[in-house]
Coordinates of C-alpha atoms and ligand atoms in Angstrom, one line a residue:
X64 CA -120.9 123.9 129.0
X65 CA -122.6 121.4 131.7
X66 CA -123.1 124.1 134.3
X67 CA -124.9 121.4 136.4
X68 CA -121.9 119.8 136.7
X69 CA -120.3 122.4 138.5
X70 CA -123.0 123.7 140.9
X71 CA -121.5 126.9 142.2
X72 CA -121.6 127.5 146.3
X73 CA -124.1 130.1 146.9
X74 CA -122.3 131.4 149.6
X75 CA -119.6 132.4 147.2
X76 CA -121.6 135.9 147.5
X77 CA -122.4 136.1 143.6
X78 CA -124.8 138.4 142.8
X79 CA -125.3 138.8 139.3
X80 CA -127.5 141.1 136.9
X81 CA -126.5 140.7 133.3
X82 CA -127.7 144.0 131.5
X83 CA -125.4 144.4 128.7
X84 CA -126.9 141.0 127.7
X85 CA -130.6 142.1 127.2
X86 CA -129.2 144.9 125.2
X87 CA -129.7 144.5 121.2
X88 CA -128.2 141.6 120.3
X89 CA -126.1 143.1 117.6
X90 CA -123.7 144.0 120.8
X91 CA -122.4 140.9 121.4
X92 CA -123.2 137.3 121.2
X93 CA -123.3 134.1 123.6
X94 CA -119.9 132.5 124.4
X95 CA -119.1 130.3 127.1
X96 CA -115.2 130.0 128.6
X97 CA -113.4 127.2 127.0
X98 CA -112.5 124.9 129.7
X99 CA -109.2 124.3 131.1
X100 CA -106.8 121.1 131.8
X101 CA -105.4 121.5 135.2
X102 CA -107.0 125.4 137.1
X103 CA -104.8 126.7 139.7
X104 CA -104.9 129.9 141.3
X105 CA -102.0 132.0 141.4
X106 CA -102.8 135.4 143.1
X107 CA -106.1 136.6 144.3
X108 CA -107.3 140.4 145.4
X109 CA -109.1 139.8 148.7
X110 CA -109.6 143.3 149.4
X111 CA -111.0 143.6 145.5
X112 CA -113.2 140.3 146.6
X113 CA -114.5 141.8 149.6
X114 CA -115.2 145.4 148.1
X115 CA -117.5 143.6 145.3
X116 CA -119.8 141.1 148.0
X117 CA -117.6 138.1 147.0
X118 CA -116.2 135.6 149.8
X119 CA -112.6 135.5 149.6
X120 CA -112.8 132.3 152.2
X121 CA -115.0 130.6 149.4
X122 CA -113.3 131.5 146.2
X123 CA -109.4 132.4 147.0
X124 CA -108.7 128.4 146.7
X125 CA -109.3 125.7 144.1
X126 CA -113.0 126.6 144.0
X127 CA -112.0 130.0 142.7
X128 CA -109.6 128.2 140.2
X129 CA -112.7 126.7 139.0
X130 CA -114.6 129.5 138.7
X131 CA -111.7 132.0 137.4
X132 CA -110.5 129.8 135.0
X133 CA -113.9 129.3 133.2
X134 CA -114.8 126.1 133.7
X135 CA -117.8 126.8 135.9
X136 CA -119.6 129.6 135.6
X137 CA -120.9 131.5 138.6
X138 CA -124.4 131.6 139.4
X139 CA -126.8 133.8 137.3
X140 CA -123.8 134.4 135.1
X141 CA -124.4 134.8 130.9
X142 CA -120.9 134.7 129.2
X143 CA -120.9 136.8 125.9
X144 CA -117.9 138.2 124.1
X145 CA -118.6 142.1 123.0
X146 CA -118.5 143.3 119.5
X147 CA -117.0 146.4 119.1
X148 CA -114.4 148.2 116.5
X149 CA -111.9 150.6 116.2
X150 CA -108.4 152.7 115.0
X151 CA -106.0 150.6 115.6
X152 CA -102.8 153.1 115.1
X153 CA -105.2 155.1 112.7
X154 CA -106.7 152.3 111.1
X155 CA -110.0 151.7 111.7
X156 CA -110.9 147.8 111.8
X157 CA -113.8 145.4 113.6
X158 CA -112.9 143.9 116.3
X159 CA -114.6 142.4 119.4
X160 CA -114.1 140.5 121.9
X161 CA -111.1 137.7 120.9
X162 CA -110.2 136.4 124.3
X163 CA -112.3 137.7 127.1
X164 CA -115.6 137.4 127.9
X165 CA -117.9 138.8 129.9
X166 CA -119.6 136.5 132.7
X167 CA -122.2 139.6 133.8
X168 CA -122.2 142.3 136.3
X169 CA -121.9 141.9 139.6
X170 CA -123.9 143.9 141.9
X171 CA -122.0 145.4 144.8
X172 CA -122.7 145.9 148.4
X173 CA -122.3 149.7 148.0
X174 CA -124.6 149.9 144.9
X175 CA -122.0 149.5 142.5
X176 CA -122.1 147.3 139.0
X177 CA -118.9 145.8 138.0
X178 CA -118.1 143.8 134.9
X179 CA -116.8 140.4 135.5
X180 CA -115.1 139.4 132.5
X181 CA -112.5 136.5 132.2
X182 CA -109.1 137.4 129.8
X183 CA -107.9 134.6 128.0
X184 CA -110.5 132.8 128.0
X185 CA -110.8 131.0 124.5
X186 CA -112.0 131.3 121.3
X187 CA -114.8 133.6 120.2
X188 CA -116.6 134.3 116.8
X189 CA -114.5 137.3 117.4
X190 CA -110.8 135.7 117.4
X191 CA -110.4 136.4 113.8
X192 CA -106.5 135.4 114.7
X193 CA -104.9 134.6 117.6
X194 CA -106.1 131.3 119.6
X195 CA -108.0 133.3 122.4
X196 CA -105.8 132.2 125.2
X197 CA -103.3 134.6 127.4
X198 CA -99.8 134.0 128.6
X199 CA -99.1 133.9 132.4
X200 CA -96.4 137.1 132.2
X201 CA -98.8 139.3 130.1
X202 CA -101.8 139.2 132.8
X203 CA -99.7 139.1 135.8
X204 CA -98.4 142.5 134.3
X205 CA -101.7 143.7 134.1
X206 CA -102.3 142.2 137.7
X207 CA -99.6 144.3 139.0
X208 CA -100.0 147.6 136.6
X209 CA -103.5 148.2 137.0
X210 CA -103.3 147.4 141.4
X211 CA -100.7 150.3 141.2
X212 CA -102.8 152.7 139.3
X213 CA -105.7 152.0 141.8
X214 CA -103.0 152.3 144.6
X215 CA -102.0 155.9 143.2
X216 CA -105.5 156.8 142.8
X217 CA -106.0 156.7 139.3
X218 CA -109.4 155.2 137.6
X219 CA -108.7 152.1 136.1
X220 CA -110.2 148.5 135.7
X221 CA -109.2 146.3 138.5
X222 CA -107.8 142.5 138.6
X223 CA -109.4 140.4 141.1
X224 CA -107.3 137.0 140.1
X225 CA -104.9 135.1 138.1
X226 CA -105.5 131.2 137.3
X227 CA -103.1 129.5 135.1
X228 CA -104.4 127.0 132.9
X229 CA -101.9 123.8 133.1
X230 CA -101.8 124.2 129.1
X231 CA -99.3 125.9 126.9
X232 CA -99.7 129.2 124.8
X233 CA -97.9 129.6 121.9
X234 CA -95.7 133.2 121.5
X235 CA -92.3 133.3 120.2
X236 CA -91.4 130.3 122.9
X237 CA -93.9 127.9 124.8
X238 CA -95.6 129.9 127.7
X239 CA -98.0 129.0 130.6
X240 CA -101.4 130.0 129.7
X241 CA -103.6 131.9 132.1
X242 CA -107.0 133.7 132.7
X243 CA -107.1 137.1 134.2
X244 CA -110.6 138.1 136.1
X245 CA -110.7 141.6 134.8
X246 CA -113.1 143.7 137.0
X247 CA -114.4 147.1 135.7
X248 CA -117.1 149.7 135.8
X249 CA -118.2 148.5 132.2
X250 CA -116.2 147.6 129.0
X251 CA -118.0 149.9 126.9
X252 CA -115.2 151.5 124.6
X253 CA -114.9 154.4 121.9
X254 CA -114.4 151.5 119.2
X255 CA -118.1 149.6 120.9
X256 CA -119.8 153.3 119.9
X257 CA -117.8 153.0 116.3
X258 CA -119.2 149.3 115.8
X259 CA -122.9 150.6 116.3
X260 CA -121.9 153.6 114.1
X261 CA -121.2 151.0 111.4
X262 CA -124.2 148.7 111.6
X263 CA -127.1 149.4 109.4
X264 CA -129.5 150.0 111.8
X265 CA -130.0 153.6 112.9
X266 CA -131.2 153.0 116.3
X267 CA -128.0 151.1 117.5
X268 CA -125.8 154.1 118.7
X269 CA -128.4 155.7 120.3
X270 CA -129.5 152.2 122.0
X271 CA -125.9 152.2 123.0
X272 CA -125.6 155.6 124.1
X273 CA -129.2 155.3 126.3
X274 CA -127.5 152.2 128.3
X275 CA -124.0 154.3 128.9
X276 CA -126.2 157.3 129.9
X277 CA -127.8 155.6 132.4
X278 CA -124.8 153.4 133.3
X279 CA -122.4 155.8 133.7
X280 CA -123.8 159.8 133.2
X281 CA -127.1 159.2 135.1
X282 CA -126.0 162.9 136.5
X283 CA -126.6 164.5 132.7
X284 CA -129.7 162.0 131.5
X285 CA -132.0 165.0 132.6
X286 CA -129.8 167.6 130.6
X287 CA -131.8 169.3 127.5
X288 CA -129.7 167.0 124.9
X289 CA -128.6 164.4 127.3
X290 CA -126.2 163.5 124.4
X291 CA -124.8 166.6 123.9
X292 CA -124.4 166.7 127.9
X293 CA -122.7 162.9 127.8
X294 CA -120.2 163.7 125.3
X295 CA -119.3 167.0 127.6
X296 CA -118.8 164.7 130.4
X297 CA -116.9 162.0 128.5
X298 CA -114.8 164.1 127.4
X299 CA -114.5 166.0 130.8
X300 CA -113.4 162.9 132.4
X301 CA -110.7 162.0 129.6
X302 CA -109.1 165.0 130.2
X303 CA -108.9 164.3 133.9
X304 CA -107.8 160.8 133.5
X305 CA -104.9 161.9 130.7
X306 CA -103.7 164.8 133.3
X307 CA -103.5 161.7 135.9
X308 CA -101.2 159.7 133.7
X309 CA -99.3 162.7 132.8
X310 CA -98.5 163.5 136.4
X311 CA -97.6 160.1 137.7
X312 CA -95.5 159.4 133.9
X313 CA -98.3 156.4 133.4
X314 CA -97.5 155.4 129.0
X315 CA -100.5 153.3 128.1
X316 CA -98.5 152.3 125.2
X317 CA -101.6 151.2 122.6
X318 CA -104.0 154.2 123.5
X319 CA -106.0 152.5 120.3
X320 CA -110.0 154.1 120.6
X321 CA -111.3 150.3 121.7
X322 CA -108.5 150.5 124.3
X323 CA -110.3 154.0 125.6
X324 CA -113.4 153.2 128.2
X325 CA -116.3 155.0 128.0
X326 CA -116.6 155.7 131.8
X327 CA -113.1 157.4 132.0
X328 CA -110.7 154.3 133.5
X329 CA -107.4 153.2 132.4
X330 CA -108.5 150.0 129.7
X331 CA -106.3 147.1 128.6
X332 CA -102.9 146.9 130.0
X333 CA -100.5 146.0 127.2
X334 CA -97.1 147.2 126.2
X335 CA -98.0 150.2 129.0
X336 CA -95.4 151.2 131.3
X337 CA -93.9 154.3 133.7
X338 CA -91.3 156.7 132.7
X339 CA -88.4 156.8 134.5
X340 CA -85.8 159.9 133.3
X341 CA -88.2 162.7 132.4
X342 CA -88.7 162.6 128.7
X343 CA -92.0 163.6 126.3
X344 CA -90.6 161.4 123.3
X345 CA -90.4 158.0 126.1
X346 CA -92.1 155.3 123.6
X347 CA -91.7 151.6 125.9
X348 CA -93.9 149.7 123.0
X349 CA -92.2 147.7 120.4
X350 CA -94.8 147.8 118.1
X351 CA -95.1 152.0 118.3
X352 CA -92.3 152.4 116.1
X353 CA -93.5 156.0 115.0
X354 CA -94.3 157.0 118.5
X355 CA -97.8 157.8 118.3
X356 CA -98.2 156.8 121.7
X357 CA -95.0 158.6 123.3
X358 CA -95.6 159.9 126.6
X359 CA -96.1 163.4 125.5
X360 CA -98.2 162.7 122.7
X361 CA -101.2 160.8 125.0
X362 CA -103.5 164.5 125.3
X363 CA -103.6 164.7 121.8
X364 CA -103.8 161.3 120.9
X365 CA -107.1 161.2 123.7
X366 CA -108.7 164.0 121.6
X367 CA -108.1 162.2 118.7
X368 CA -110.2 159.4 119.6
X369 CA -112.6 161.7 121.1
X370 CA -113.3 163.1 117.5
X371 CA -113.7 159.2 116.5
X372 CA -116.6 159.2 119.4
X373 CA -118.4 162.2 118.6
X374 CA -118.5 161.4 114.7
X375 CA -120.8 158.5 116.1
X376 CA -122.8 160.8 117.7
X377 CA -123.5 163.1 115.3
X378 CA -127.2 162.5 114.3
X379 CA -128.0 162.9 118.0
X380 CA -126.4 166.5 118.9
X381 CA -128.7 168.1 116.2
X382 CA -131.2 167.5 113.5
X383 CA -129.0 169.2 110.9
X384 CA -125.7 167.9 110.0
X385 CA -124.1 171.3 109.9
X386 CA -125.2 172.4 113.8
X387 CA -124.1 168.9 114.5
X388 CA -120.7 169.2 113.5
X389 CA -120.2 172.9 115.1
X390 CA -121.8 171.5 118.6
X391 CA -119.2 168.7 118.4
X392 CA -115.9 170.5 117.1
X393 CA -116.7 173.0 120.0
X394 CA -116.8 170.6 122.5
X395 CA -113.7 168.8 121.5
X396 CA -111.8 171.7 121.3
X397 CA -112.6 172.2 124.7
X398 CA -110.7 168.9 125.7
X399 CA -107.6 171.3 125.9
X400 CA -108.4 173.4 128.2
X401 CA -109.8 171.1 130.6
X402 CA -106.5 168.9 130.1
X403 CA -104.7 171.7 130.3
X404 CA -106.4 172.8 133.8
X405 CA -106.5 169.6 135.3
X406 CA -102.9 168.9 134.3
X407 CA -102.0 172.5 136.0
X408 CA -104.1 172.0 139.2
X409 CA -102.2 168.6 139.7
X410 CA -98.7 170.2 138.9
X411 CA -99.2 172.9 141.4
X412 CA -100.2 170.6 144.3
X413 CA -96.9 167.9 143.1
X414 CA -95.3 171.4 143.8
X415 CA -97.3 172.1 147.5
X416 CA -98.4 175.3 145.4
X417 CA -102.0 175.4 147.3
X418 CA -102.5 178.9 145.7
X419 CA -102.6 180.4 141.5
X420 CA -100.3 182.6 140.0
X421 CA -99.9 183.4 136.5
X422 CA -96.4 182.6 136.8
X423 CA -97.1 178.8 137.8
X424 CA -97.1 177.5 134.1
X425 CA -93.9 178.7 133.6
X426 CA -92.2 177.8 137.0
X427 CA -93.5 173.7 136.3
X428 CA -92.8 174.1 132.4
X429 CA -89.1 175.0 133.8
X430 CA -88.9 172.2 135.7
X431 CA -89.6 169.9 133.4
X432 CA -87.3 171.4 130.8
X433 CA -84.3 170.9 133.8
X434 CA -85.6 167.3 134.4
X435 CA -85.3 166.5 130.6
X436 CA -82.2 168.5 130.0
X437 CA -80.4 166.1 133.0
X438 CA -82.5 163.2 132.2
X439 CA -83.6 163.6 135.9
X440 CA -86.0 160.7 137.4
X441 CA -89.3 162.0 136.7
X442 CA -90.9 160.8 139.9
X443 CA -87.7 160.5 142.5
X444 CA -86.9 163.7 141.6
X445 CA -90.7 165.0 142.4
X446 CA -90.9 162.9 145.4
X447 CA -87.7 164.1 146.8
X448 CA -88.7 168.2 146.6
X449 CA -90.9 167.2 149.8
X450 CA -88.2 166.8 152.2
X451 CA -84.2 167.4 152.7
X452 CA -83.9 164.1 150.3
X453 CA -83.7 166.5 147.1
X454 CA -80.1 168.0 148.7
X455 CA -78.6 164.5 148.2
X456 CA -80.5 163.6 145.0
X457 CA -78.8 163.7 141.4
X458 CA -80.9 166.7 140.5
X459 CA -79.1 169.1 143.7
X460 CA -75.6 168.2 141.3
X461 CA -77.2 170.7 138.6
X462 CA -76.6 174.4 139.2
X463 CA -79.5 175.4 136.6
X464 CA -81.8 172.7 139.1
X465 CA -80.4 174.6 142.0
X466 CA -81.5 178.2 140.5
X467 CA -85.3 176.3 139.9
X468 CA -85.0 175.4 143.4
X469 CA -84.7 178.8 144.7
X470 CA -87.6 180.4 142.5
X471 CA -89.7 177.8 143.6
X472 CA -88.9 177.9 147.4
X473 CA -89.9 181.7 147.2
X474 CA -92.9 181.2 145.3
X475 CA -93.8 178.6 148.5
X476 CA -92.8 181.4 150.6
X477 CA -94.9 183.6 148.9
X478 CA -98.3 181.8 149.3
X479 CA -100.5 182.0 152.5
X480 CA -100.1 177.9 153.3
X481 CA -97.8 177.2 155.4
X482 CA -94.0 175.4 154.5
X483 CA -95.7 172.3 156.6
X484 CA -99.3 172.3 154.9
X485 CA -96.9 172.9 150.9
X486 CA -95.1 169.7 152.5
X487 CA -97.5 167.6 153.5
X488 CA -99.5 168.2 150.2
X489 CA -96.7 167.1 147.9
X490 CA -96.4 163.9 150.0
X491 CA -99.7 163.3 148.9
X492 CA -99.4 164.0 145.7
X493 CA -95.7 162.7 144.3
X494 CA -95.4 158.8 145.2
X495 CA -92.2 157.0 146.3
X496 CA -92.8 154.0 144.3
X497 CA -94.4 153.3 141.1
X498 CA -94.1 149.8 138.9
X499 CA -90.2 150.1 138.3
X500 CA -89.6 148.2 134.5
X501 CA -87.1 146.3 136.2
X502 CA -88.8 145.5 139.2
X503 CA -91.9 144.0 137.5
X504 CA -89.9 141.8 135.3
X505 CA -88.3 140.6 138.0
X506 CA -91.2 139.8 139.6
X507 CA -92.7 137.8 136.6
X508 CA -89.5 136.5 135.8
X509 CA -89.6 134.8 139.5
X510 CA -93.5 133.9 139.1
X511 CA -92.4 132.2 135.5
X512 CA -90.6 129.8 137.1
X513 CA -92.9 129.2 140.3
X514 CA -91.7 131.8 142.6
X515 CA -94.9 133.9 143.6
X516 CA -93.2 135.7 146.2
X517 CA -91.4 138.3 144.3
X518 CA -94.4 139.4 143.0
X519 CA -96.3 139.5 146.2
X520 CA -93.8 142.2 147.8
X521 CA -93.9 144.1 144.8
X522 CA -97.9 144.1 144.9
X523 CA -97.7 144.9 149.2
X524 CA -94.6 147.8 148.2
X525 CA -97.4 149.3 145.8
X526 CA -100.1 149.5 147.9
X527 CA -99.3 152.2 149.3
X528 CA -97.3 154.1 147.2
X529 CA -97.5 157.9 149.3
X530 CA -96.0 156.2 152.3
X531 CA -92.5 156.4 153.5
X532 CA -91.0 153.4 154.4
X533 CA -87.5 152.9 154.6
X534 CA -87.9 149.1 154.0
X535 CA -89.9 150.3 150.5
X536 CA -86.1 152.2 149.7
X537 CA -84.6 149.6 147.0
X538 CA -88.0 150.0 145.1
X539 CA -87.6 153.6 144.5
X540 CA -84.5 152.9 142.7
X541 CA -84.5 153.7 138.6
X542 CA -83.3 150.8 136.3
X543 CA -79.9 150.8 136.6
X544 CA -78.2 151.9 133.0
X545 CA -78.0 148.4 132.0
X546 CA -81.3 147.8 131.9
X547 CA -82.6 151.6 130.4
X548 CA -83.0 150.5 126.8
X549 CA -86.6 148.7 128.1
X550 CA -89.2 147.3 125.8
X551 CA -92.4 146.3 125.9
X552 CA -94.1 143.8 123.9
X553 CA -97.9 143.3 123.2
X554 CA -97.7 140.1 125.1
X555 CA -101.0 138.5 123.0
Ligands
LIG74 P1 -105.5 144.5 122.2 O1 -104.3 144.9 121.3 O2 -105.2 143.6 123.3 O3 -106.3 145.6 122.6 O4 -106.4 143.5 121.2 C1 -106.9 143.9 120.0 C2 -107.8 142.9 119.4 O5 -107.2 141.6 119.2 C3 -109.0 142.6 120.3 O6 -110.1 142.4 119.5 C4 -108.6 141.3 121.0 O7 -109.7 140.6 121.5 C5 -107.8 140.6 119.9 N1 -106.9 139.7 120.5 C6 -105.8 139.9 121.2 N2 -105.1 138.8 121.6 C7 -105.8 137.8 121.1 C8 -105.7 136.3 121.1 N3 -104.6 135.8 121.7 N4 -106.6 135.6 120.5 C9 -107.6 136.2 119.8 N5 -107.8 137.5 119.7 C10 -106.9 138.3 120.4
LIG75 MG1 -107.9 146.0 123.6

């Protein structure tokens, strides 16, 4: 690529450092973005832009286009595609980057270092099949999906823009093509520790694991076995992340271990999407036709791939195999627990419990039974406990919900907090809106055919998904039963 052609504006705030790129080469190798016909941007995250030292003046309009679309490259940017590997429902397979690639990190304002890496972005040495290009629906879903997650609070990777490409993806039918500016605290993955596992060259993992201790568990680099330490914390901040999803009904839909980042945020928006009717077996994903990845099976399936990382990291825990193994099968079997207590903790607040009882397991465990048996909506239904709305809601119609009800207001009344502070909590906790399936395929059905606005509402409605807003009241709303039977599909 002529990158004089394109001189970028320096005032476009780009302030590049490109670390992964003077790791060992075996991590990745050079790629530049396969230029574009026709650039135009489609949606742009100013407040994303601002938060990362970008100007949104300079690079919301065709200039961004440019830019976002790969056919200029920032200043001080090196574009590589990322080798890594990984179970791919079980099956273990090399991978790699086949249609992103990473144009550097860019250093924050606030000290932060964010991955800049361009989705759909061509071919790569990695792009085994597949023609390294993304359809417009497919990003504009992770647009939208991964904004919400931040909105509710939840660590993920973040979009900063959407450029379609004026050329045509192949799928089942002709679709636009489009880039998506993925923005994320790194895209190290369990499968980019599996890849360096599998190279003949002992000092890879523990090159890889020196960078992500420093990158991202500088606070355990001083521990006595800083690996030992890491993979405590990694797998400490899993089990926060999976109670997250749990408690807002988040289905990642292809929890594969190089769709799990290292640094504990939501990675790779596919076939994901939210639950509506409470239900542990909810499988969205067209291609999960066992249901590994149903709702309810997501903690397991987390410690699963966590046994994939520490297998990698075996030689470092201990000199001898056999202390190796016991260090690691203790710590994963702690994932559990820790799931198990940040999953509780989050319950009790949904529930304004600011106190512990024993009892509390049971009390939330008998909700959800209730919520499954009626196939109450998992998050109106949660939502509505914080205010007189539950009395008119589906769930009041169910005597058994009723009896729940009345245990639960006298375990409130039994706590020192107040009925207000309970309240105010679990308005805090329980959002009013989440990504309805319905609601974003309208909105990408409208963007399909030109019509950005749709999706703009819906991106303003989820922004602030704890508030009450009447006007926000249609987007609360559950599919209705024509449209319950929803699938997702990879979208590649
Ligand atoms: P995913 O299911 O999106 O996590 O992708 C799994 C693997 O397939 C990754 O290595 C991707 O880079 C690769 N891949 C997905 N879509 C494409 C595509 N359109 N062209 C080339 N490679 C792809
Ligand atoms: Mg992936």
């Amino acid at each position: 690529m002529n990158k004089a052609a394109h001189p970028a504006a320096p005032s476009a705030g780009w302030n590049f450092d490109n670390s992964y790129s003077r790791l060992a080469p075996v991590f990745f190798t050079a790629q530049d973005p396969a230029k574009v016909r026709e650039p135009r941007m489609v949606i742009f995250n100013h407040a994303l832009a601002q938060s990362l030292g970008l100007s949104a003046e300079n690079l919301s309009g065709e200039a961004g286009a440019i830019i976002f679309s790969g056919n200029a490259l920032p200043q001080g940017a090196t574009p590589i595609a990322q080798a890594y590997a990984g179970h791919q429902f079980g099956h273990f397979n090399m991978l790699g980057d086949g249609r992103a690639i990473l144009l550097g990190e860019q250093l924050a304002p606030d000290g932060g270092r964010f991955d800049i890496q361009l989705k759909g972005a061509g071919i790569t040495p990695f792009s085994r099949r597949g023609d390294g290009r993304a359809a417009l629906g497919p990003m504009l879903r992770e647009y939208i999906i991964s904004e919400a997650m931040h909105a509710l609070g939840i660590p993920t990777t973040r979009s900063l823009a959407v450029v379609t490409t004026g050329e045509p993806v192949y799928r089942e039918t002709v679709l636009q093509g489009a880039v998506l500016t993925r923005v994320a605290d790194s895209h190290i993955r369990v499968g980019t520790f599996q890849y360096a596992a599998m190279l003949d060259d002992n000092s890879a993992v523990k090159t890889l694991v020196d960078y992500t201790l420093q990158r991202h568990y500088a606070g355990v680099a001083q521990a006595e076995n800083p690996y030992i330490a890491m993979l405590d914390a990694v797998i400490d901040r899993q089990a926060s992340l999976l109670a997250q999803w749990m408690h807002t009904g988040f289905i990642h839909g292809v929890m594969n271990t190089d769709n799990m980042s290292i640094c504990g945020e939501t990675i790779d928006y596919g076939p994901c999407a939210f639950m509506d009717a409470y239900d542990p077996g909810t499988v969205f994903s067209s291609i999960d036709a066992q249901g590994r990845y149903a709702f309810g099976n997501q903690p397991p399936i987390a410690q699963w791939n966590l046994a994939r990382l520490a297998e990698t990291l075996l030689p470092l825990l201990h000199d001898e195999q056999q202390a190796a193994v016991e260090i690691a099968q203790e710590l994963l079997s702690s994932f559990a627990a820790k799931f198990r207590q940040y999953w509780l903790n989050g319950m009790r607040a949904k529930l304004g419990l600011t106190n512990a009882e024993d009892t509390d397991t049971g009390l939330i465990e008998a909700l959800c039974k209730c919520m499954l048996r009626h196939r109450l909506d998992y998050t109106n239904t949660l939502r509505d406990l914080a205010s007189d709305a539950i009395r008119q809601s589906p769930a009041w119609q169910q005597e058994d919900f009723r009896a729940w009800h009345d245990d639960w207001q006298q375990r409130l009344a039994r706590q020192p907090a107040t009925m207000e502070t309970a309240m105010s909590l679990m308005l805090q906790r329980n959002p009013a809106v989440i990504p309805r399936n319905h609601q974003v395929e309208a909105a990408l059905e409208a963007a399909n055919a030109g019509d950005f606005s749709v999706m703009q509402k819906l991106l303003e409605v989820l922004a602030e998904p704890y508030r009450d807003n009447p006007a926000h009241a249609p987007y609360r709303l559950p599919a209705p039963p024509s449209a319950q039977r929803y699938q997702t599909f990879c979208g590649t």
